[in-house]
Amino acid sequence: LVIMFAPAIGPTLTGIILGKLTWHWIFWFFTPFLVVALIFAVCFLKNVGTITHQRPDLASILESIVGFGGLVAGVSLASRYGWLSPVTLIILVVALVALVLYVRRQLGLEHPVLNLRIFSIPAFRYGATLVMLDFAVILSSMYLLPQFLQRGLLLPVAMTGILMLPGGAINALVSAFAGRLYDGFGARIPVRCGFLVALLGTVILLFTGPHTPVALVVAAHIILMIGCPLAMSPAQTYAL
């Protein structure tokens, strides 16, 4: 519950900081937490795993760098040059080829860098896919909704942060509740209900525009944040 409250209050605190100070202060306020975390990690964190000294597979490292890095770069450049521009297409094709080679190499190594064989287990494959899709919805709303509130509805940045708080808080509360639902009903019913609720919130957001009431946008965000954690927690537990 505590972990889920971090993304809930993060946009709100960021909006207040940006409303009063510059963006540099986001990193200044974050620095003390990093120092405290480093102290705890050095002094109290014990290694409970088995330390091995395997030789790093340079080919896998290079393929992952080109594949994942190129995929991020291609998607980022698409917003500037378009999806059909030669620069974007070349980078994406190279990235996809590198990822295919990376996957093939991991499946053939005795000690892979990333053990992809685990996806042969149906429960993990289905659960991980659902979690990935669910998390994509959460991250999309976290990044795109503040931009819509500021640029579409012309709200100040501090107000944007405050309006993001109800949905984030609901996200944290439902996450704790959804874990108990799994104990009583399993994964199938909560996951289906969660995605149906999230779909409702998404449909409402699809029809928003510059003249949409702010209350409706906030309500749609709350509905979305009810559905997403309702599906994520059971799906993640099922996969694990």
Short mmCIF file of C-alpha atoms in Angstrom, two decimals:
data_model
loop_
_atom_site.label_atom_id
_atom_site.label_comp_id
_atom_site.label_asym_id
_atom_site.label_seq_id
_atom_site.Cartn_x
_atom_site.Cartn_y
_atom_site.Cartn_z
CA LEU A 1 0.00 0.00 0.00
CA VAL A 2 2.83 2.40 0.89
CA ILE A 3 4.60 1.66 -2.40
CA MET A 4 1.44 2.35 -4.42
CA PHE A 5 0.93 5.70 -2.69
CA ALA A 6 4.21 6.96 -4.18
CA PRO A 7 2.84 7.35 -7.73
CA ALA A 8 -0.35 8.69 -6.17
CA ILE A 9 1.23 11.70 -4.49
CA GLY A 10 4.14 12.07 -6.94
CA PRO A 11 2.29 14.06 -9.63
CA THR A 12 0.63 16.24 -7.00
CA LEU A 13 3.90 17.15 -5.29
CA THR A 14 5.53 17.72 -8.66
CA GLY A 15 2.73 20.04 -9.72
CA ILE A 16 3.03 22.08 -6.52
CA ILE A 17 6.81 22.31 -6.88
CA LEU A 18 6.60 23.39 -10.52
CA GLY A 19 3.90 25.90 -9.65
CA LYS A 20 6.14 27.66 -7.11
CA LEU A 21 9.72 26.81 -8.14
CA THR A 22 11.68 25.64 -11.19
CA TRP A 23 11.95 22.07 -12.44
CA HIS A 24 15.46 21.79 -10.94
CA TRP A 25 13.91 21.63 -7.47
CA ILE A 26 12.27 18.29 -8.29
CA PHE A 27 15.74 16.74 -8.29
CA TRP A 28 16.93 18.76 -5.28
CA PHE A 29 13.99 17.50 -3.19
CA PHE A 30 14.64 13.96 -4.40
CA THR A 31 18.35 13.94 -3.48
CA PRO A 32 17.95 13.48 0.34
CA PHE A 33 15.79 10.38 -0.23
CA LEU A 34 18.49 8.90 -2.45
CA VAL A 35 21.14 9.56 0.19
CA VAL A 36 19.03 7.88 2.91
CA ALA A 37 18.34 4.91 0.62
CA LEU A 38 22.06 4.56 -0.14
CA ILE A 39 22.93 4.57 3.57
CA PHE A 40 20.35 1.88 4.33
CA ALA A 41 21.52 -0.21 1.37
CA VAL A 42 25.18 -0.07 2.43
CA CYS A 43 24.60 -0.62 6.13
CA PHE A 44 21.63 -2.99 6.38
CA LEU A 45 20.96 -4.71 3.06
CA LYS A 46 22.20 -8.32 3.11
CA ASN A 47 22.80 -10.44 0.04
CA VAL A 48 20.64 -13.54 0.47
CA GLY A 49 21.36 -14.92 -2.98
CA THR A 50 24.24 -17.02 -4.23
CA ILE A 51 27.08 -15.00 -5.74
CA THR A 52 28.32 -16.42 -9.05
CA HIS A 53 31.16 -15.32 -11.30
CA GLN A 54 29.95 -16.08 -14.77
CA ARG A 55 31.59 -14.68 -17.85
CA PRO A 56 29.44 -11.89 -19.35
CA ASP A 57 28.08 -12.62 -22.81
CA LEU A 58 29.14 -9.57 -24.80
CA ALA A 59 26.97 -10.46 -27.79
CA SER A 60 23.86 -10.52 -25.61
CA ILE A 61 24.78 -7.18 -24.06
CA LEU A 62 25.34 -5.53 -27.44
CA GLU A 63 22.13 -6.95 -28.90
CA SER A 64 20.11 -5.77 -25.91
CA ILE A 65 21.62 -2.28 -26.10
CA VAL A 66 20.91 -1.94 -29.82
CA GLY A 67 17.48 -3.62 -29.56
CA PHE A 68 15.96 -1.92 -26.53
CA GLY A 69 17.79 1.38 -27.05
CA GLY A 70 16.83 1.52 -30.71
CA LEU A 71 13.20 0.72 -29.91
CA VAL A 72 13.00 3.61 -27.45
CA ALA A 73 14.84 5.95 -29.84
CA GLY A 74 12.62 5.00 -32.78
CA VAL A 75 9.39 5.59 -30.87
CA SER A 76 10.74 8.89 -29.54
CA LEU A 77 11.81 10.11 -32.99
CA ALA A 78 8.44 9.14 -34.44
CA SER A 79 6.85 12.06 -32.58
CA ARG A 80 9.23 14.42 -34.38
CA TYR A 81 9.65 12.94 -37.86
CA GLY A 82 6.60 10.69 -38.15
CA TRP A 83 6.24 6.91 -38.17
CA LEU A 84 6.88 6.60 -41.92
CA SER A 85 10.02 8.74 -42.06
CA PRO A 86 13.19 6.93 -43.22
CA VAL A 87 15.04 7.74 -39.98
CA THR A 88 12.31 6.28 -37.79
CA LEU A 89 11.80 3.18 -39.93
CA ILE A 90 15.50 2.37 -40.18
CA ILE A 91 16.03 2.66 -36.42
CA LEU A 92 12.95 0.55 -35.65
CA VAL A 93 13.90 -2.16 -38.17
CA VAL A 94 17.44 -2.37 -36.80
CA ALA A 95 16.06 -2.51 -33.25
CA LEU A 96 13.60 -5.29 -34.07
CA VAL A 97 16.27 -7.34 -35.85
CA ALA A 98 18.59 -6.93 -32.85
CA LEU A 99 15.80 -8.01 -30.47
CA VAL A 100 15.07 -11.12 -32.55
CA LEU A 101 18.76 -12.05 -32.45
CA TYR A 102 18.82 -11.33 -28.72
CA VAL A 103 15.86 -13.63 -28.04
CA ARG A 104 17.34 -16.43 -30.15
CA ARG A 105 20.64 -16.16 -28.32
CA GLN A 106 19.02 -16.22 -24.87
CA LEU A 107 17.08 -19.35 -25.74
CA GLY A 108 20.29 -21.07 -26.89
CA LEU A 109 22.56 -20.14 -23.98
CA GLU A 110 22.95 -22.44 -20.99
CA HIS A 111 23.14 -19.43 -18.66
CA PRO A 112 21.24 -16.62 -20.44
CA VAL A 113 21.40 -12.99 -19.39
CA LEU A 114 17.59 -12.92 -19.42
CA ASN A 115 15.87 -16.27 -18.94
CA LEU A 116 13.12 -16.17 -21.55
CA ARG A 117 12.31 -19.86 -21.16
CA ILE A 118 10.03 -18.94 -18.27
CA PHE A 119 7.51 -17.71 -20.84
CA SER A 120 6.93 -21.35 -21.78
CA ILE A 121 4.91 -21.62 -18.54
CA PRO A 122 1.33 -20.61 -19.50
CA ALA A 123 0.47 -19.07 -16.12
CA PHE A 124 3.50 -16.78 -16.22
CA ARG A 125 3.04 -15.95 -19.91
CA TYR A 126 -0.60 -14.92 -19.55
CA GLY A 127 -0.11 -13.16 -16.23
CA ALA A 128 2.95 -11.21 -17.38
CA THR A 129 1.18 -10.13 -20.58
CA LEU A 130 -1.83 -8.84 -18.64
CA VAL A 131 0.39 -7.00 -16.17
CA MET A 132 2.33 -5.41 -19.05
CA LEU A 133 -0.84 -4.19 -20.75
CA ASP A 134 -2.30 -2.96 -17.46
CA PHE A 135 0.87 -1.11 -16.52
CA ALA A 136 0.98 0.47 -19.98
CA VAL A 137 -2.47 1.95 -19.35
CA ILE A 138 -1.41 3.31 -15.95
CA LEU A 139 1.79 4.88 -17.31
CA SER A 140 -0.05 6.33 -20.31
CA SER A 141 -2.57 8.07 -18.08
CA MET A 142 0.20 9.23 -15.76
CA TYR A 143 2.09 10.94 -18.61
CA LEU A 144 -0.65 11.99 -21.03
CA LEU A 145 -3.42 13.13 -18.70
CA PRO A 146 -1.39 15.95 -17.07
CA GLN A 147 -0.48 17.23 -20.54
CA PHE A 148 -4.14 17.20 -21.55
CA LEU A 149 -5.14 19.07 -18.39
CA GLN A 150 -2.47 21.72 -18.97
CA ARG A 151 -2.54 22.11 -22.75
CA GLY A 152 -6.08 21.02 -23.54
CA LEU A 153 -8.00 22.48 -20.61
CA LEU A 154 -5.42 25.25 -19.96
CA LEU A 155 -5.12 24.52 -16.25
CA PRO A 156 -2.07 25.65 -14.22
CA VAL A 157 0.53 23.01 -13.38
CA ALA A 158 -0.17 23.12 -9.62
CA MET A 159 -3.90 22.52 -10.21
CA THR A 160 -3.04 19.65 -12.55
CA GLY A 161 -1.10 17.93 -9.79
CA ILE A 162 -3.99 18.31 -7.36
CA LEU A 163 -6.48 16.89 -9.87
CA MET A 164 -4.27 13.82 -10.38
CA LEU A 165 -4.33 13.01 -6.65
CA PRO A 166 -7.81 11.38 -6.36
CA GLY A 167 -7.09 8.83 -9.05
CA GLY A 168 -3.66 8.06 -7.65
CA ALA A 169 -5.02 7.58 -4.14
CA ILE A 170 -7.76 5.28 -5.44
CA ASN A 171 -5.09 3.31 -7.29
CA ALA A 172 -3.23 2.65 -4.03
CA LEU A 173 -6.35 1.70 -2.07
CA VAL A 174 -7.74 -0.65 -4.71
CA SER A 175 -4.35 -2.36 -5.05
CA ALA A 176 -4.51 -3.48 -1.42
CA PHE A 177 -8.15 -4.55 -1.79
CA ALA A 178 -7.51 -6.47 -5.04
CA GLY A 179 -4.91 -8.65 -3.37
CA ARG A 180 -7.55 -9.94 -0.94
CA LEU A 181 -9.95 -10.61 -3.81
CA TYR A 182 -7.42 -13.00 -5.29
CA ASP A 183 -7.42 -15.02 -2.07
CA GLY A 184 -11.19 -15.40 -2.21
CA PHE A 185 -12.00 -15.61 -5.93
CA GLY A 186 -8.75 -16.36 -7.76
CA ALA A 187 -7.46 -14.29 -10.66
CA ARG A 188 -10.06 -14.69 -13.41
CA ILE A 189 -13.02 -12.76 -11.96
CA PRO A 190 -11.06 -9.75 -10.55
CA VAL A 191 -8.98 -9.44 -13.72
CA ARG A 192 -12.02 -9.49 -15.99
CA CYS A 193 -13.90 -7.00 -13.83
CA GLY A 194 -10.82 -4.78 -13.61
CA PHE A 195 -10.33 -4.58 -17.36
CA LEU A 196 -14.03 -3.90 -17.93
CA VAL A 197 -13.92 -0.98 -15.48
CA ALA A 198 -10.67 0.29 -17.01
CA LEU A 199 -12.27 0.08 -20.46
CA LEU A 200 -15.13 2.28 -19.26
CA GLY A 201 -12.70 4.92 -18.00
CA THR A 202 -10.73 4.75 -21.24
CA VAL A 203 -13.86 5.22 -23.37
CA ILE A 204 -14.82 8.30 -21.37
CA LEU A 205 -11.36 9.77 -21.88
CA LEU A 206 -11.56 9.02 -25.62
CA PHE A 207 -14.45 11.47 -25.96
CA THR A 208 -12.92 14.31 -23.95
CA GLY A 209 -11.97 17.59 -25.57
CA PRO A 210 -11.04 21.20 -24.82
CA HIS A 211 -14.56 21.93 -23.53
CA THR A 212 -14.96 18.81 -21.38
CA PRO A 213 -15.79 19.59 -17.72
CA VAL A 214 -12.83 19.03 -15.43
CA ALA A 215 -14.99 16.96 -13.08
CA LEU A 216 -15.69 14.46 -15.87
CA VAL A 217 -11.97 14.07 -16.62
CA VAL A 218 -11.21 13.48 -12.94
CA ALA A 219 -14.08 10.98 -12.71
CA ALA A 220 -12.78 9.11 -15.77
CA HIS A 221 -9.30 8.99 -14.23
CA ILE A 222 -10.74 7.60 -10.98
CA ILE A 223 -12.66 4.91 -12.88
CA LEU A 224 -9.50 4.01 -14.77
CA MET A 225 -7.54 3.78 -11.53
CA ILE A 226 -10.18 1.49 -10.03
CA GLY A 227 -10.02 -0.94 -12.92
CA CYS A 228 -6.26 -1.08 -13.52
CA PRO A 229 -5.13 -2.16 -10.02
CA LEU A 230 -8.17 -4.42 -9.72
CA ALA A 231 -6.76 -6.38 -12.66
CA MET A 232 -3.04 -5.96 -11.96
CA SER A 233 -2.66 -7.39 -8.47
CA PRO A 234 -4.46 -10.71 -9.17
CA ALA A 235 -2.73 -11.08 -12.56
CA GLN A 236 0.69 -10.46 -11.04
CA THR A 237 0.06 -12.88 -8.16
CA TYR A 238 -1.19 -15.50 -10.61
CA ALA A 239 1.95 -15.15 -12.74
CA LEU A 240 4.30 -15.37 -9.75
#
